[in-house]
Coordinates of C-alpha atoms and ligand atoms in Angstrom, one line a residue:
Chain A
X1 CA -12.2 3.7 6.2
X2 CA -14.0 1.3 8.4
X3 CA -12.5 0.1 11.6
X4 CA -12.9 -3.4 10.4
X5 CA -10.4 -3.0 7.5
X6 CA -7.8 -2.0 9.9
X7 CA -8.0 -4.9 12.2
X8 CA -9.1 -7.7 9.9
X9 CA -6.3 -10.2 9.5
X10 CA -4.8 -10.4 6.0
X11 CA -6.3 -13.9 5.4
X12 CA -9.8 -12.8 6.2
X13 CA -9.4 -9.8 4.0
X14 CA -8.1 -11.8 1.2
X15 CA -11.0 -14.2 1.5
X16 CA -13.5 -11.4 1.4
X17 CA -11.8 -9.8 -1.6
X18 CA -11.7 -13.1 -3.4
X19 CA -15.4 -13.7 -2.9
X20 CA -16.4 -10.2 -4.0
X21 CA -14.1 -10.6 -7.1
X22 CA -15.5 -14.0 -7.9
X23 CA -19.0 -12.4 -8.0
X24 CA -17.5 -9.7 -10.2
X25 CA -16.0 -12.1 -12.7
X26 CA -19.1 -14.3 -12.8
X27 CA -21.2 -11.2 -13.5
X28 CA -18.9 -10.0 -16.2
X29 CA -18.8 -13.4 -17.9
X30 CA -22.6 -13.6 -17.8
X31 CA -22.8 -10.2 -19.6
X32 CA -20.9 -11.6 -22.5
X33 CA -23.8 -13.5 -24.1
X34 CA -21.8 -14.8 -27.1
X35 CA -19.3 -16.3 -24.7
X36 CA -21.9 -17.8 -22.5
X37 CA -23.6 -19.5 -25.5
X38 CA -20.2 -20.6 -26.8
X39 CA -19.2 -22.1 -23.5
X40 CA -22.3 -24.3 -23.4
X41 CA -22.7 -25.0 -27.2
X42 CA -19.1 -26.0 -27.8
X43 CA -19.0 -28.7 -25.2
X44 CA -22.4 -30.1 -26.4
X45 CA -21.3 -30.0 -30.0
X46 CA -18.0 -31.7 -29.2
X47 CA -20.0 -34.5 -27.4
X48 CA -22.3 -35.0 -30.4
X49 CA -19.4 -34.8 -32.8
X50 CA -17.5 -37.5 -31.0
X51 CA -20.4 -39.8 -30.5
X52 CA -22.1 -39.5 -33.9
X53 CA -19.2 -38.5 -36.3
X54 CA -16.2 -40.4 -35.0
X55 CA -17.9 -42.9 -32.7
X56 CA -18.9 -45.2 -35.6
X57 CA -15.3 -45.4 -36.9
X58 CA -13.6 -45.9 -33.5
X59 CA -13.5 -49.3 -31.9
X60 CA -12.9 -49.0 -28.2
X61 CA -14.7 -52.1 -27.1
X62 CA -18.2 -51.3 -25.8
X63 CA -20.3 -48.3 -26.5
X64 CA -18.3 -45.2 -27.6
X65 CA -20.7 -42.9 -25.8
X66 CA -19.7 -44.6 -22.5
X67 CA -16.1 -44.6 -23.4
X68 CA -15.9 -40.9 -24.4
X69 CA -18.0 -39.2 -21.7
X70 CA -15.2 -38.7 -19.1
X71 CA -12.9 -37.4 -21.9
X72 CA -15.5 -34.9 -23.2
X73 CA -16.2 -33.7 -19.6
X74 CA -12.5 -33.1 -19.0
X75 CA -12.0 -31.5 -22.5
X76 CA -14.8 -29.0 -21.8
X77 CA -13.4 -28.3 -18.4
X78 CA -10.0 -27.6 -19.8
X79 CA -11.5 -25.4 -22.4
X80 CA -13.7 -23.5 -20.0
X81 CA -10.9 -23.0 -17.5
X82 CA -8.6 -21.7 -20.2
X83 CA -11.0 -18.7 -20.6
X84 CA -9.5 -17.6 -17.3
X85 CA -6.2 -16.8 -19.1
X86 CA -8.1 -14.3 -21.3
X87 CA -10.1 -12.7 -18.4
X88 CA -7.0 -12.3 -16.2
X89 CA -5.1 -10.8 -19.1
X90 CA -7.9 -8.4 -19.8
X91 CA -7.9 -7.2 -16.2
X92 CA -4.2 -6.8 -16.2
X93 CA -4.3 -4.5 -19.2
X94 CA -7.3 -2.5 -18.0
X95 CA -7.5 0.4 -15.6
X96 CA -9.4 -1.7 -13.0
X97 CA -6.1 -3.2 -11.8
X98 CA -5.0 0.2 -10.4
X99 CA -8.3 0.4 -8.4
X100 CA -7.9 -3.2 -7.1
X101 CA -4.2 -2.7 -6.1
X102 CA -4.9 0.6 -4.4
X103 CA -7.6 -1.2 -2.3
X104 CA -4.9 -3.7 -1.1
X105 CA -6.4 -6.6 -3.1
X106 CA -3.6 -9.2 -3.1
X107 CA -2.6 -11.4 -6.0
X108 CA -4.0 -14.6 -4.5
X109 CA -7.3 -12.9 -3.8
X110 CA -7.5 -11.4 -7.3
X111 CA -6.6 -14.7 -9.0
X112 CA -8.8 -16.9 -6.8
X113 CA -11.7 -14.7 -7.7
X114 CA -11.0 -15.6 -11.3
X115 CA -10.6 -19.3 -10.5
X116 CA -13.9 -19.4 -8.6
X117 CA -15.7 -17.8 -11.5
X118 CA -14.1 -20.4 -13.8
X119 CA -15.4 -23.2 -11.6
X120 CA -18.9 -21.7 -11.8
X121 CA -18.7 -21.4 -15.6
X122 CA -17.5 -25.0 -15.8
X123 CA -20.2 -26.2 -13.5
X124 CA -22.8 -24.8 -15.9
X125 CA -21.2 -26.3 -19.0
X126 CA -20.8 -29.7 -17.2
X127 CA -24.4 -29.8 -16.2
X128 CA -25.5 -29.1 -19.8
X129 CA -23.1 -31.7 -21.3
X130 CA -24.3 -34.3 -18.8
X131 CA -27.9 -33.6 -19.5
X132 CA -27.4 -34.0 -23.2
X133 CA -25.3 -37.2 -22.6
X134 CA -28.2 -38.7 -20.6
X135 CA -30.7 -37.6 -23.3
X136 CA -28.8 -39.4 -26.0
X137 CA -28.5 -42.6 -24.0
X138 CA -25.7 -42.4 -21.4
X139 CA -26.5 -44.4 -18.3
X140 CA -24.4 -45.2 -15.3
X141 CA -24.8 -47.8 -12.6
X142 CA -22.6 -45.9 -10.2
X143 CA -23.9 -44.9 -6.8
X144 CA -24.2 -41.4 -5.4
X145 CA -20.8 -41.7 -3.7
X146 CA -19.0 -42.5 -7.0
X147 CA -20.8 -39.7 -8.8
X148 CA -19.8 -37.3 -6.1
X149 CA -16.2 -38.5 -6.4
X150 CA -16.3 -38.1 -10.2
X151 CA -17.5 -34.5 -9.7
X152 CA -14.7 -34.0 -7.2
X153 CA -12.1 -35.2 -9.7
X154 CA -13.5 -32.9 -12.4
X155 CA -13.5 -30.0 -9.9
X156 CA -9.9 -30.7 -8.9
X157 CA -8.9 -30.6 -12.6
X158 CA -10.8 -27.4 -13.2
X159 CA -9.2 -25.7 -10.2
X160 CA -5.7 -26.8 -11.1
X161 CA -6.0 -25.9 -14.7
X162 CA -7.8 -22.6 -14.0
X163 CA -4.8 -21.6 -11.8
X164 CA -2.5 -22.6 -14.6
X165 CA -4.5 -20.5 -17.0
X166 CA -4.5 -17.6 -14.5
X167 CA -0.7 -17.8 -14.4
X168 CA -0.7 -17.9 -18.3
X169 CA -2.9 -14.8 -18.3
X170 CA -0.3 -13.0 -16.2
X171 CA 2.5 -14.1 -18.5
X172 CA 0.7 -13.0 -21.7
X173 CA 1.2 -9.4 -22.7
X174 CA -2.2 -9.1 -24.4
X175 CA -5.6 -10.9 -24.1
X176 CA -5.1 -12.0 -27.7
X177 CA -1.9 -13.9 -26.9
X178 CA -3.5 -15.2 -23.7
X179 CA -6.1 -16.7 -25.9
X180 CA -3.4 -18.8 -27.5
X181 CA -3.0 -20.8 -24.3
X182 CA -6.5 -22.2 -24.8
X183 CA -5.1 -24.3 -27.6
X184 CA -2.8 -26.0 -25.2
X185 CA -5.6 -27.0 -22.9
X186 CA -7.7 -28.1 -25.9
X187 CA -4.9 -30.3 -27.2
X188 CA -4.0 -32.2 -24.0
X189 CA -7.1 -34.4 -23.9
X190 CA -6.7 -35.5 -27.5
X191 CA -3.2 -36.9 -26.7
X192 CA -4.6 -38.9 -23.9
X193 CA -6.8 -42.0 -23.5
X194 CA -9.8 -39.7 -23.5
X195 CA -10.9 -40.5 -27.1
X196 CA -8.9 -43.4 -28.3
X197 CA -7.0 -46.1 -26.4
X198 CA -3.4 -45.2 -26.0
X199 CA -2.3 -48.6 -27.5
X200 CA -3.7 -47.4 -30.9
X201 CA -1.3 -44.4 -31.0
X202 CA 2.1 -44.3 -32.6
X203 CA 4.7 -45.5 -30.1
X204 CA 6.5 -42.1 -29.8
X205 CA 3.2 -40.6 -28.7
X206 CA 2.4 -43.3 -26.2
X207 CA 5.0 -42.2 -23.7
X208 CA 3.7 -38.7 -23.7
X209 CA 0.0 -39.8 -23.6
X210 CA 0.7 -42.1 -20.6
X211 CA 2.5 -39.5 -18.6
X212 CA 0.4 -36.4 -19.0
X213 CA -2.2 -35.2 -16.5
X214 CA -5.4 -35.9 -18.5
X215 CA -4.8 -39.7 -18.9
X216 CA -4.9 -40.6 -15.2
X217 CA -7.8 -38.3 -14.6
X218 CA -9.8 -39.8 -17.5
X219 CA -9.0 -43.3 -16.2
X220 CA -10.2 -42.3 -12.8
X221 CA -13.4 -40.8 -14.1
X222 CA -14.0 -43.8 -16.2
X223 CA -13.6 -46.0 -13.3
X224 CA -16.0 -44.0 -11.2
X225 CA -18.7 -43.7 -14.0
X226 CA -18.3 -46.9 -15.9
X227 CA -16.6 -49.2 -13.5
X228 CA -13.4 -50.0 -15.5
X229 CA -10.3 -50.8 -13.5
X230 CA -8.3 -47.8 -12.4
X231 CA -5.0 -49.1 -11.1
X232 CA -2.9 -46.3 -9.7
X233 CA -4.6 -43.6 -11.8
X234 CA -6.3 -41.8 -8.9
X235 CA -3.0 -41.3 -7.1
X236 CA -1.2 -40.1 -10.3
X237 CA -4.1 -37.9 -11.1
X238 CA -4.2 -36.3 -7.7
X239 CA -0.4 -35.7 -7.8
X240 CA -0.8 -34.0 -11.1
X241 CA -3.5 -31.7 -9.8
X242 CA -1.6 -30.8 -6.6
X243 CA 1.6 -30.3 -8.6
X244 CA 0.0 -28.1 -11.2
X245 CA -1.7 -26.2 -8.4
X246 CA 1.5 -25.5 -6.5
X247 CA 3.5 -24.5 -9.5
X248 CA 0.7 -22.2 -10.8
X249 CA 0.0 -20.5 -7.5
X250 CA 3.7 -19.9 -6.8
X251 CA 4.4 -18.9 -10.4
X252 CA 1.4 -16.5 -10.5
X253 CA 2.5 -14.8 -7.3
X254 CA 5.9 -14.1 -8.9
X255 CA 4.4 -13.0 -12.2
X256 CA 1.9 -10.7 -10.6
X257 CA 4.6 -8.9 -8.7
X258 CA 6.7 -8.6 -11.9
X259 CA 3.7 -7.3 -13.9
X260 CA 2.7 -4.7 -11.3
X261 CA 6.0 -3.3 -10.3
Chain B
X1 CA 0.8 26.9 13.7
X2 CA 2.6 24.1 11.9
X3 CA 0.2 21.7 10.3
X4 CA 1.6 18.2 9.7
X5 CA 2.7 17.4 6.2
X6 CA 0.4 15.2 4.2
X7 CA 2.9 14.5 1.4
X8 CA 6.7 14.8 1.5
X9 CA 9.0 13.9 -1.5
X10 CA 12.7 14.1 -1.2
X11 CA 15.1 13.6 -4.1
X12 CA 12.7 11.4 -6.0
X13 CA 14.1 9.9 -9.2
X14 CA 12.4 7.6 -11.6
X15 CA 13.7 6.3 -15.0
X16 CA 12.1 4.2 -17.7
X17 CA 14.6 2.4 -19.9
X18 CA 17.4 4.8 -18.9
X19 CA 15.3 7.9 -19.5
X20 CA 14.9 10.1 -16.4
X21 CA 11.2 10.8 -16.2
X22 CA 11.4 12.3 -12.7
X23 CA 14.7 14.0 -11.8
X24 CA 15.1 14.9 -8.2
X25 CA 11.6 15.9 -7.1
X26 CA 11.2 17.8 -3.8
X27 CA 7.7 18.5 -2.7
X28 CA 5.9 19.2 0.6
X29 CA 2.1 19.4 0.9
X30 CA 0.3 20.5 4.1
X31 CA -2.5 18.5 5.5
X32 CA -6.0 19.7 4.5
X33 CA -4.7 21.8 1.6
X34 CA -5.1 21.5 -2.1
X35 CA -1.9 21.1 -4.1
X36 CA -1.8 21.4 -7.9
X37 CA 0.9 20.0 -10.0
X38 CA 0.9 21.9 -13.3
X39 CA 2.7 20.7 -16.3
X40 CA 2.6 20.0 -20.0
X41 CA 2.2 16.5 -21.7
X42 CA 4.9 14.1 -20.7
X43 CA 6.2 16.3 -17.9
X44 CA 5.9 13.3 -15.4
X45 CA 2.7 14.2 -13.6
X46 CA 1.1 10.8 -13.9
X47 CA 4.4 9.1 -13.0
X48 CA 4.7 11.2 -9.9
X49 CA 1.1 10.7 -8.8
X50 CA 1.4 6.9 -9.2
X51 CA 4.4 6.8 -7.0
X52 CA 2.5 8.8 -4.3
X53 CA -0.5 6.5 -4.6
X54 CA 1.8 3.4 -4.2
X55 CA 1.1 2.0 -7.6
X56 CA 4.7 2.6 -8.8
X57 CA 7.9 2.9 -6.9
X58 CA 10.7 5.5 -7.2
X59 CA 14.2 4.4 -8.1
X60 CA 15.7 6.8 -5.5
X61 CA 14.6 9.3 -2.9
X62 CA 12.0 9.1 -0.1
X63 CA 8.3 9.5 -0.3
X64 CA 6.0 9.9 2.7
X65 CA 2.2 10.2 2.5
X66 CA 0.2 10.9 5.7
X67 CA 3.5 10.5 7.6
X68 CA 4.1 7.0 6.4
X69 CA 6.7 5.7 4.0
X70 CA 5.0 4.6 0.8
X71 CA 7.3 1.6 0.4
X72 CA 7.6 0.3 3.9
X73 CA 4.0 1.1 5.0
X74 CA 2.3 0.5 1.7
X75 CA -0.7 -1.3 3.1
X76 CA -1.5 1.4 5.6
X77 CA -0.9 4.2 3.0
X78 CA -3.3 2.5 0.7
X79 CA -6.0 2.6 3.4
X80 CA -5.6 6.3 3.7
X81 CA -5.3 7.5 0.1
X82 CA -7.5 7.2 -3.0
X83 CA -6.6 7.8 -6.6
X84 CA -8.7 8.9 -9.6
X85 CA -6.3 8.2 -12.4
X86 CA -6.0 9.8 -15.8
X87 CA -7.8 6.8 -17.3
X88 CA -10.9 5.5 -15.6
X89 CA -10.5 2.5 -13.4
X90 CA -14.0 1.1 -13.6
X91 CA -15.4 -2.1 -15.1
X92 CA -17.0 -1.5 -18.5
X93 CA -19.4 -4.5 -18.5
X94 CA -20.8 -3.6 -15.1
X95 CA -23.3 -0.9 -14.3
X96 CA -22.3 2.3 -12.5
X97 CA -24.2 1.1 -9.4
X98 CA -22.5 -2.3 -9.5
X99 CA -19.1 -0.7 -9.8
X100 CA -19.6 1.4 -6.7
X101 CA -21.1 -1.4 -4.7
X102 CA -18.1 -3.6 -5.6
X103 CA -15.7 -1.0 -4.4
X104 CA -17.7 -0.6 -1.2
X105 CA -17.6 -4.4 -0.6
X106 CA -13.9 -4.5 -1.3
X107 CA -13.4 -1.7 1.2
X108 CA -15.1 -3.8 3.9
X109 CA -18.7 -2.4 3.8
X110 CA -21.6 -4.9 4.3
X111 CA -23.7 -5.3 1.2
X112 CA -26.5 -3.0 2.5
X113 CA -23.9 -0.4 3.5
X114 CA -22.4 -0.6 0.1
X115 CA -25.7 -0.2 -1.7
X116 CA -26.7 2.8 0.4
X117 CA -23.3 4.4 -0.2
X118 CA -23.5 3.7 -4.0
X119 CA -27.0 5.3 -4.3
X120 CA -25.8 8.3 -2.3
X121 CA -22.8 8.8 -4.6
X122 CA -24.8 8.3 -7.7
X123 CA -27.0 11.1 -6.5
X124 CA -24.1 13.4 -5.6
X125 CA -22.5 12.9 -9.0
X126 CA -25.7 13.4 -11.1
X127 CA -25.6 9.7 -12.2
X128 CA -28.9 8.5 -10.8
X129 CA -30.4 7.7 -14.2
X130 CA -27.2 6.2 -15.5
X131 CA -26.6 4.1 -12.4
X132 CA -28.4 1.1 -13.8
X133 CA -26.7 1.2 -17.1
X134 CA -23.5 -0.5 -18.1
X135 CA -20.5 1.8 -18.0
X136 CA -19.7 0.8 -21.6
X137 CA -22.6 3.0 -22.6
X138 CA -21.3 6.1 -20.6
X139 CA -19.9 9.2 -22.1
X140 CA -16.3 10.1 -21.3
X141 CA -17.4 12.7 -18.7
X142 CA -19.8 10.3 -17.0
X143 CA -17.1 7.7 -16.8
X144 CA -14.8 10.2 -15.1
X145 CA -17.4 11.1 -12.6
X146 CA -18.1 7.5 -11.8
X147 CA -14.4 6.9 -11.4
X148 CA -14.2 9.8 -8.9
X149 CA -17.2 8.6 -7.1
X150 CA -15.5 5.2 -6.8
X151 CA -12.5 6.8 -5.2
X152 CA -14.8 8.4 -2.6
X153 CA -16.8 5.3 -1.5
X154 CA -14.7 5.4 1.6
X155 CA -13.5 8.9 2.3
X156 CA -9.7 9.0 2.0
X157 CA -7.5 11.4 4.0
X158 CA -5.4 12.2 0.9
X159 CA -7.0 12.2 -2.5
X160 CA -5.0 12.1 -5.8
X161 CA -6.7 13.4 -8.9
X162 CA -4.8 13.0 -12.2
X163 CA -6.1 15.5 -14.6
X164 CA -9.6 15.3 -13.1
X165 CA -11.3 17.8 -15.5
X166 CA -9.8 16.7 -18.8
X167 CA -12.8 15.9 -21.0
X168 CA -15.4 17.5 -18.8
X169 CA -17.8 20.1 -20.0
X170 CA -17.9 23.4 -18.1
X171 CA -20.8 22.4 -15.9
X172 CA -19.2 19.1 -14.9
X173 CA -15.9 21.0 -14.3
X174 CA -17.7 23.2 -11.9
X175 CA -19.2 20.2 -10.2
X176 CA -15.7 18.7 -9.9
X177 CA -14.5 21.9 -8.3
X178 CA -17.4 21.9 -5.8
X179 CA -16.6 18.3 -4.9
X180 CA -12.9 19.2 -4.3
X181 CA -13.9 22.2 -2.1
X182 CA -16.4 20.1 -0.1
X183 CA -13.7 17.5 0.6
X184 CA -11.2 20.0 1.7
X185 CA -13.8 21.5 4.0
X186 CA -14.0 18.1 5.6
X187 CA -10.2 18.0 6.1
X188 CA -9.2 15.9 3.1
X189 CA -5.9 16.8 1.4
X190 CA -6.2 17.0 -2.3
X191 CA -3.3 16.6 -4.7
X192 CA -4.3 17.2 -8.3
X193 CA -2.5 17.5 -11.6
X194 CA -3.6 19.7 -14.4
X195 CA -2.5 21.4 -17.6
X196 CA -4.6 24.5 -16.9
X197 CA -3.2 27.4 -14.9
X198 CA -6.7 28.7 -14.4
X199 CA -7.8 25.5 -12.7
X200 CA -4.8 25.4 -10.5
X201 CA -5.5 29.0 -9.6
X202 CA -9.2 28.3 -8.8
X203 CA -8.6 25.3 -6.5
X204 CA -5.1 25.2 -5.1
X205 CA -3.4 26.6 -2.1
X206 CA 0.0 25.7 -3.6
X207 CA 1.0 25.2 -7.1
X208 CA 4.1 23.4 -8.4
X209 CA 5.2 23.7 -12.0
X210 CA 6.8 20.5 -13.5
X211 CA 8.6 20.3 -16.7
X212 CA 10.6 17.3 -18.1
X213 CA 10.7 15.7 -14.6
X214 CA 11.8 18.7 -12.6
X215 CA 9.9 21.1 -10.5
X216 CA 10.7 24.5 -12.1
X217 CA 8.6 26.8 -9.8
X218 CA 6.6 26.4 -6.7
X219 CA 4.4 28.7 -4.6
X220 CA 1.0 30.0 -3.7
X221 CA -1.2 31.0 -6.7
X222 CA -1.0 34.7 -5.8
X223 CA 2.8 34.4 -5.6
X224 CA 3.1 32.8 -9.0
X225 CA 0.6 35.1 -10.5
X226 CA 2.5 38.1 -9.3
X227 CA 5.2 36.8 -11.6
X228 CA 2.8 35.8 -14.4
X229 CA -0.3 37.6 -15.3
X230 CA -3.3 35.5 -15.9
X231 CA -4.4 37.5 -18.9
X232 CA -2.6 38.7 -21.9
X233 CA -3.4 41.8 -23.9
X234 CA -2.5 41.2 -27.5
X235 CA -2.0 44.4 -29.6
X236 CA -1.9 44.7 -33.4
X237 CA -0.3 48.0 -34.5
X238 CA -1.0 49.9 -37.7
X239 CA 2.6 50.3 -38.8
X240 CA 6.2 49.2 -38.0
X241 CA 6.8 52.6 -36.5
X242 CA 3.9 52.4 -34.2
X243 CA 5.0 48.9 -33.2
X244 CA 8.5 50.2 -32.4
X245 CA 7.0 53.0 -30.3
X246 CA 4.8 50.5 -28.4
X247 CA 7.6 48.1 -27.7
X248 CA 9.8 51.0 -26.5
X249 CA 7.2 52.4 -24.1
X250 CA 6.3 49.0 -22.7
X251 CA 10.0 48.1 -22.1
X252 CA 10.6 44.7 -20.6
X253 CA 6.9 44.0 -20.2
X254 CA 6.5 43.6 -24.0
X255 CA 6.6 40.2 -25.7
X256 CA 7.1 40.9 -29.4
X257 CA 5.0 38.6 -31.6
X258 CA 5.2 37.8 -35.4
X259 CA 3.8 40.5 -37.7
X260 CA 2.8 43.9 -36.2
X261 CA 1.8 42.4 -32.9
X262 CA 3.0 42.8 -29.4
X263 CA 1.7 41.2 -26.2
X264 CA 1.7 42.5 -22.7
X265 CA 0.5 41.0 -19.4
X266 CA -2.6 42.4 -17.7
X267 CA -4.9 41.5 -14.9
X268 CA -7.8 41.9 -17.3
X269 CA -9.5 44.7 -15.4
X270 CA -11.0 47.6 -17.5
X271 CA -8.8 50.1 -15.7
X272 CA -5.5 48.2 -16.4
X273 CA -6.5 47.5 -20.0
X274 CA -7.5 51.2 -20.6
X275 CA -4.3 52.4 -19.0
X276 CA -2.2 50.1 -21.2
X277 CA -4.0 51.2 -24.3
X278 CA -3.4 54.8 -23.4
X279 CA 0.3 54.1 -22.7
X280 CA 0.8 52.3 -26.0
X281 CA -1.2 54.6 -28.2
X282 CA -1.6 58.0 -26.6
X283 CA -2.7 59.7 -29.9
X284 CA -5.2 57.0 -30.7
X285 CA -3.7 56.5 -34.2
X286 CA -1.2 53.7 -33.9
X287 CA -3.4 50.8 -32.7
X288 CA -5.3 48.7 -35.2
X289 CA -6.9 46.1 -32.9
X290 CA -6.6 44.3 -29.6
X291 CA -7.7 41.1 -28.0
X292 CA -7.5 39.7 -24.5
X293 CA -6.8 36.1 -23.9
X294 CA -6.2 33.9 -20.8
X295 CA -2.6 33.1 -20.2
X296 CA -1.7 29.6 -21.3
X297 CA 0.7 27.1 -19.7
X298 CA 3.3 28.3 -22.1
X299 CA 2.9 31.9 -21.0
X300 CA 3.5 30.7 -17.5
X301 CA 6.6 28.8 -18.5
X302 CA 7.9 31.7 -20.4
X303 CA 7.4 34.1 -17.5
X304 CA 8.7 31.8 -14.8
X305 CA 11.5 30.1 -16.5
X306 CA 12.3 32.4 -19.3
X307 CA 11.9 29.6 -21.8
X308 CA 9.1 27.5 -23.3
X309 CA 8.1 24.1 -21.8
X310 CA 9.9 21.1 -23.2
X311 CA 7.1 19.9 -25.5
X312 CA 6.5 23.5 -26.8
X313 CA 10.2 23.8 -27.6
X314 CA 10.1 20.4 -29.4
X315 CA 7.1 21.6 -31.4
X316 CA 8.8 24.9 -32.2
X317 CA 11.9 23.1 -33.4
X318 CA 10.1 20.6 -35.6
X319 CA 7.6 22.9 -37.2
Ligands
ATP401 N1 5.6 2.6 -18.2 C1 6.4 3.5 -18.9 N2 7.4 3.0 -19.7 C2 8.1 3.9 -20.4 N3 8.0 5.2 -20.4 C3 7.1 5.7 -19.6 C4 6.2 4.9 -18.8 N4 5.3 5.7 -18.1 C5 5.7 7.0 -18.5 N5 6.7 7.0 -19.4 C6 7.3 8.2 -19.9 O1 7.5 9.1 -18.9 C7 7.3 10.4 -19.3 C8 6.3 11.1 -18.4 O2 5.1 10.5 -18.5 P1 3.8 10.9 -17.6 O3 2.7 9.9 -18.0 O4 4.2 10.9 -16.2 O5 3.5 12.3 -18.1 P2 2.3 13.3 -17.8 O6 2.9 14.5 -17.2 O7 1.3 12.6 -17.0 O8 1.7 13.6 -19.2 P3 0.2 13.8 -19.7 O9 -0.1 15.2 -19.5 O10 0.3 13.5 -21.2 O11 -0.7 12.8 -19.0 C9 6.8 10.3 -20.7 O12 7.8 10.6 -21.6 C10 6.4 8.9 -20.9 O13 6.6 8.5 -22.2
MG402 MG1 -0.6 12.0 -17.2

């Protein structure tokens, strides 16, 4: 073994492991061509579906394309991040876990590798969706700073929800059941202000829709991209992301130890 | 001279759902030696190796590897040992080369060092042509070789091999033996499990026999073989009378078999076989045919413990 491994502090080691494993996950994702095509096609199709199929019927005041863009971006992010549950679960049930553990790869390093790869996958999908959105007429008057902030909000959501998915992947016994978690992430944006105003929902739904993570994030994104008022949405959105992150990171640590005992 | 112990297990117990899979294991392996754990399916070999390699923990007892406690000093132990498990621990969607480079990077090599080491290992393991192909296209034997190569990216001081030759053809098996011998020459301690007496005999300085979670015999191959022959002479007699005579003359060495057969241990040399044939059939009339076969694990069990191994017994009872 190299001298370096002996003396490198655990944090440095974990960071190096995480970056090597992020490369590994990204490479493995890119080898699954069907999944790559799906992860780009699905968001684009969702965008087109909302704009051209539902857009005509929905009255949200103003152009529906403008209204729906933040929601579609978050929806895709959630969907892309949820793939993490499946990839983590696949690793947990395969022999590679023994190799990683016997090389002192820690749970946080292993999972952050997966999360980093998820962020990369989502970045690709986001770029494609944004390009198509611009092609079909989406325009924004926001400046560079606001666009960067919007990207930051999206990234925060992707990271938080990828960690949640990673924890879900540790919880699931098989990759197939881990796949079930993707539905949860798909569903959340529908029950938010992403696609229809909350005031048009049944009253029992409104409480949930107002107090779930996607709504404040959509409102924040909309504010940044379209200029609508945001109120306290950025603060609530940030709290949601931080909260989800803390719960998922702590939870996944516990789950990882339980699974590998 | 007393060499330090590479592995020490004292009173190790492990249960799964109330079933004792390891039941009071005591083992000691000298540094720089090859130790073979010989046992039938389900004996507890994999369970034992995983505890040694820190991937699982014992319910009771103490385990030290390279002088360190595997629970308290897990991180350090992991830096000193390497495991090639019974099932390959490699990434199927990646190429062989990518797998080895990844392991090198995780072990702390720079990317150039990792690439150099990967090509070197692909060469040593006859995988140069396959290196650029995805592991999912590999044959079982190639996968095992890659897995072993991955365990050697950084040379360990103790190497665990769980059934390293299962599924290998004779040539690859010989290559595996050569790798083990070369490692031992460099001072690596090798702990391997196997179901083949012959393999344990070829490689190991010490052999332990495990059955149903207990060590039932332990010793140097020569020691064990003095109690068990590695070849069996199987004799088919012409008549019941000839059989009775043969059994009588062989005495306690004879193991009666169904039909007109009797088996007797031999070292397989022409001289021993000729002498046995002469003893059994001095007139040259009683013997119909004979065959010589290698002793199986069950012959070993029978000779050393006076009974069949647990799975063999189960089979015998069910069939
Ligand atoms: N995770 C587990 N949960 C429950 N039982 C287990 C587990 N791992 C092993 N066992 C049981 O422990 C016993 C010993 O298993 P082990 O894998 O150690 O045997 P082995 O000697 O390696 O066998 P083989 O030659 O087939 O590889 C078996 O009866 C097996 O069913
Ligand atoms: Mg086994």
